């Protein structure tokens, strides 16, 4: 994480890190965060219409305040049976969501850093990410390339989800290492070390 100069972000101040545990069968695929055009949430509509996704039996949810320009997409998702919570989540509601046995999806069309990513990592959550910006670079650095979508399609999401579930304890260990490396103490220490040659 040192090159990103960003560390873990607890959902509420003082919330302790949650270590990664062995995977369990997820009950839903969830997008959490403010819903803006660049976030790529339309991928959930593609999933809701996909027969292979329907056969997988995994629910779809979106939690977070929506940009008003995306009202037609929100209506489409609701009509397709996607659970939509158009609101900011307070601390207790967010902590409850992060504790659930779900997989989070970050389907961004464009991004550099994602605060949501560092919160999910802090709370020991499992996630899949579009291969964009620092997300792709960070996951590759920690041997987590299996969590990246090869493309923004339902088939790619299903394949990544299968890799996530098949990764078992080995993948959990990689996630734990990524969490450990992204603590603020570790991040700032490595960031300071990068400047040492200039101060010599």
GROMACS .gro file of C-alpha atoms in nm:
model
  200
    1UNK     CA    1   0.000   0.000   0.000
    2UNK     CA    2   0.296   0.235   0.042
    3UNK     CA    3   0.292   0.367  -0.313
    4UNK     CA    4  -0.075   0.461  -0.272
    5UNK     CA    5  -0.010   0.643   0.058
    6UNK     CA    6  -0.351   0.534   0.175
    7UNK     CA    7  -0.443   0.316   0.470
    8UNK     CA    8  -0.742   0.132   0.606
    9UNK     CA    9  -1.063   0.323   0.673
   10UNK     CA   10  -1.290   0.195   0.951
   11UNK     CA   11  -1.661   0.240   0.883
   12UNK     CA   12  -1.695   0.430   1.211
   13UNK     CA   13  -1.417   0.589   1.419
   14UNK     CA   14  -1.242   0.338   1.639
   15UNK     CA   15  -1.396   0.030   1.482
   16UNK     CA   16  -1.139  -0.250   1.521
   17UNK     CA   17  -0.993  -0.438   1.226
   18UNK     CA   18  -1.173  -0.761   1.150
   19UNK     CA   19  -0.938  -1.043   1.049
   20UNK     CA   20  -1.016  -1.250   0.745
   21UNK     CA   21  -1.183  -1.583   0.816
   22UNK     CA   22  -1.244  -1.886   0.592
   23UNK     CA   23  -1.505  -1.812   0.324
   24UNK     CA   24  -1.872  -1.890   0.366
   25UNK     CA   25  -2.143  -1.918   0.100
   26UNK     CA   26  -2.252  -1.559   0.026
   27UNK     CA   27  -2.617  -1.461   0.038
   28UNK     CA   28  -2.590  -1.158  -0.190
   29UNK     CA   29  -2.371  -0.949  -0.419
   30UNK     CA   30  -2.369  -0.591  -0.291
   31UNK     CA   31  -2.265  -0.250  -0.416
   32UNK     CA   32  -2.211  -0.005  -0.131
   33UNK     CA   33  -2.119   0.363  -0.170
   34UNK     CA   34  -2.247   0.677  -0.331
   35UNK     CA   35  -2.397   0.585  -0.668
   36UNK     CA   36  -2.249   0.805  -0.938
   37UNK     CA   37  -2.211   0.760  -1.315
   38UNK     CA   38  -1.847   0.651  -1.299
   39UNK     CA   39  -1.921   0.380  -1.041
   40UNK     CA   40  -2.055   0.143  -1.310
   41UNK     CA   41  -2.360   0.024  -1.116
   42UNK     CA   42  -2.541  -0.054  -1.442
   43UNK     CA   43  -2.349  -0.383  -1.433
   44UNK     CA   44  -2.597  -0.498  -1.168
   45UNK     CA   45  -2.880  -0.449  -1.418
   46UNK     CA   46  -2.690  -0.668  -1.664
   47UNK     CA   47  -2.654  -0.930  -1.390
   48UNK     CA   48  -3.022  -0.915  -1.299
   49UNK     CA   49  -3.117  -0.986  -1.661
   50UNK     CA   50  -2.865  -1.268  -1.707
   51UNK     CA   51  -3.004  -1.627  -1.699
   52UNK     CA   52  -2.676  -1.770  -1.570
   53UNK     CA   53  -2.679  -1.526  -1.280
   54UNK     CA   54  -3.040  -1.612  -1.202
   55UNK     CA   55  -2.942  -1.979  -1.195
   56UNK     CA   56  -2.671  -1.901  -0.939
   57UNK     CA   57  -2.943  -1.785  -0.698
   58UNK     CA   58  -2.750  -1.491  -0.554
   59UNK     CA   59  -2.945  -1.175  -0.464
   60UNK     CA   60  -2.834  -0.828  -0.578
   61UNK     CA   61  -2.832  -0.515  -0.360
   62UNK     CA   62  -2.730  -0.148  -0.387
   63UNK     CA   63  -2.680   0.055  -0.068
   64UNK     CA   64  -2.599   0.426  -0.081
   65UNK     CA   65  -2.719   0.768  -0.187
   66UNK     CA   66  -2.789   0.797  -0.560
   67UNK     CA   67  -2.696   1.077  -0.798
   68UNK     CA   68  -3.025   1.220  -0.924
   69UNK     CA   69  -2.910   1.178  -1.286
   70UNK     CA   70  -2.926   0.799  -1.235
   71UNK     CA   71  -3.295   0.787  -1.137
   72UNK     CA   72  -3.386   0.585  -1.452
   73UNK     CA   73  -3.121   0.323  -1.365
   74UNK     CA   74  -3.252   0.302  -1.009
   75UNK     CA   75  -3.606   0.244  -1.138
   76UNK     CA   76  -3.477  -0.023  -1.375
   77UNK     CA   77  -3.292  -0.205  -1.097
   78UNK     CA   78  -3.598  -0.201  -0.872
   79UNK     CA   79  -3.811  -0.338  -1.156
   80UNK     CA   80  -3.558  -0.617  -1.205
   81UNK     CA   81  -3.588  -0.719  -0.840
   82UNK     CA   82  -3.264  -0.564  -0.713
   83UNK     CA   83  -3.280  -0.438  -0.353
   84UNK     CA   84  -3.207  -0.064  -0.360
   85UNK     CA   85  -3.149   0.140  -0.044
   86UNK     CA   86  -3.117   0.502  -0.164
   87UNK     CA   87  -2.978   0.664   0.147
   88UNK     CA   88  -2.660   0.725   0.344
   89UNK     CA   89  -2.609   0.445   0.595
   90UNK     CA   90  -2.553   0.551   0.954
   91UNK     CA   91  -2.286   0.378   1.162
   92UNK     CA   92  -2.496   0.091   1.299
   93UNK     CA   93  -2.657   0.018   0.961
   94UNK     CA   94  -2.322   0.019   0.783
   95UNK     CA   95  -2.158  -0.205   1.042
   96UNK     CA   96  -2.450  -0.446   1.012
   97UNK     CA   97  -2.407  -0.457   0.634
   98UNK     CA   98  -2.032  -0.516   0.661
   99UNK     CA   99  -2.089  -0.808   0.900
  100UNK     CA  100  -2.325  -0.992   0.665
  101UNK     CA  101  -2.206  -1.294   0.459
  102UNK     CA  102  -2.203  -1.109   0.128
  103UNK     CA  103  -1.958  -1.031  -0.150
  104UNK     CA  104  -1.915  -0.666  -0.239
  105UNK     CA  105  -1.877  -0.549  -0.597
  106UNK     CA  106  -1.677  -0.242  -0.702
  107UNK     CA  107  -1.765  -0.219  -1.074
  108UNK     CA  108  -1.607   0.122  -1.133
  109UNK     CA  109  -1.568   0.247  -1.489
  110UNK     CA  110  -1.290   0.480  -1.376
  111UNK     CA  111  -1.121   0.541  -1.042
  112UNK     CA  112  -0.786   0.613  -0.883
  113UNK     CA  113  -0.841   0.530  -0.517
  114UNK     CA  114  -1.156   0.400  -0.352
  115UNK     CA  115  -1.241   0.477   0.008
  116UNK     CA  116  -1.497   0.197   0.000
  117UNK     CA  117  -1.221  -0.051  -0.088
  118UNK     CA  118  -1.013   0.039   0.219
  119UNK     CA  119  -1.321   0.016   0.441
  120UNK     CA  120  -1.406  -0.330   0.307
  121UNK     CA  121  -1.048  -0.437   0.363
  122UNK     CA  122  -1.050  -0.303   0.720
  123UNK     CA  123  -1.363  -0.501   0.804
  124UNK     CA  124  -1.246  -0.831   0.659
  125UNK     CA  125  -1.501  -0.825   0.375
  126UNK     CA  126  -1.472  -1.013   0.048
  127UNK     CA  127  -1.506  -0.820  -0.276
  128UNK     CA  128  -1.467  -0.822  -0.653
  129UNK     CA  129  -1.330  -0.522  -0.843
  130UNK     CA  130  -1.325  -0.387  -1.195
  131UNK     CA  131  -0.967  -0.370  -1.318
  132UNK     CA  132  -0.925   0.005  -1.308
  133UNK     CA  133  -0.683   0.253  -1.153
  134UNK     CA  134  -0.510   0.171  -0.827
  135UNK     CA  135  -0.754  -0.109  -0.749
  136UNK     CA  136  -0.601  -0.336  -1.012
  137UNK     CA  137  -0.245  -0.242  -0.917
  138UNK     CA  138  -0.306  -0.299  -0.545
  139UNK     CA  139  -0.474  -0.636  -0.587
  140UNK     CA  140  -0.201  -0.763  -0.819
  141UNK     CA  141   0.065  -0.650  -0.573
  142UNK     CA  142  -0.092  -0.873  -0.309
  143UNK     CA  143  -0.155  -1.175  -0.529
  144UNK     CA  144  -0.527  -1.103  -0.546
  145UNK     CA  145  -0.564  -1.082  -0.924
  146UNK     CA  146  -0.838  -1.349  -0.903
  147UNK     CA  147  -1.066  -1.083  -0.756
  148UNK     CA  148  -1.041  -0.863  -1.067
  149UNK     CA  149  -1.305  -0.874  -1.339
  150UNK     CA  150  -1.161  -0.967  -1.678
  151UNK     CA  151  -1.430  -0.743  -1.829
  152UNK     CA  152  -1.745  -0.572  -1.715
  153UNK     CA  153  -1.989  -0.853  -1.802
  154UNK     CA  154  -2.209  -1.097  -1.606
  155UNK     CA  155  -1.990  -1.386  -1.723
  156UNK     CA  156  -1.679  -1.217  -1.584
  157UNK     CA  157  -1.851  -1.152  -1.250
  158UNK     CA  158  -1.956  -1.517  -1.225
  159UNK     CA  159  -1.604  -1.634  -1.308
  160UNK     CA  160  -1.450  -1.403  -1.049
  161UNK     CA  161  -1.704  -1.515  -0.790
  162UNK     CA  162  -1.614  -1.879  -0.860
  163UNK     CA  163  -1.245  -1.798  -0.818
  164UNK     CA  164  -1.320  -1.619  -0.491
  165UNK     CA  165  -1.506  -1.916  -0.351
  166UNK     CA  166  -1.250  -2.168  -0.476
  167UNK     CA  167  -0.961  -1.967  -0.326
  168UNK     CA  168  -1.048  -2.084   0.024
  169UNK     CA  169  -0.798  -2.032   0.302
  170UNK     CA  170  -0.513  -1.947   0.062
  171UNK     CA  171  -0.704  -1.648  -0.073
  172UNK     CA  172  -0.804  -1.550   0.281
  173UNK     CA  173  -0.435  -1.544   0.371
  174UNK     CA  174  -0.361  -1.308   0.080
  175UNK     CA  175  -0.647  -1.082   0.187
  176UNK     CA  176  -0.515  -1.083   0.542
  177UNK     CA  177  -0.169  -0.984   0.422
  178UNK     CA  178  -0.318  -0.701   0.218
  179UNK     CA  179  -0.505  -0.581   0.527
  180UNK     CA  180  -0.190  -0.599   0.740
  181UNK     CA  181   0.012  -0.409   0.480
  182UNK     CA  182  -0.251  -0.135   0.456
  183UNK     CA  183  -0.259  -0.041   0.822
  184UNK     CA  184  -0.172   0.327   0.859
  185UNK     CA  185   0.140   0.250   1.063
  186UNK     CA  186   0.274   0.023   0.790
  187UNK     CA  187   0.171   0.256   0.508
  188UNK     CA  188   0.327   0.567   0.662
  189UNK     CA  189   0.645   0.384   0.762
  190UNK     CA  190   0.700   0.262   0.407
  191UNK     CA  191   0.608   0.601   0.267
  192UNK     CA  192   0.869   0.767   0.489
  193UNK     CA  193   1.127   0.511   0.383
  194UNK     CA  194   1.072   0.607   0.021
  195UNK     CA  195   1.191   0.962   0.101
  196UNK     CA  196   1.503   0.861   0.295
  197UNK     CA  197   1.741   0.877  -0.005
  198UNK     CA  198   1.635   1.240  -0.061
  199UNK     CA  199   1.703   1.340   0.297
  200UNK     CA  200   2.045   1.178   0.312
   0.00000   0.00000   0.00000
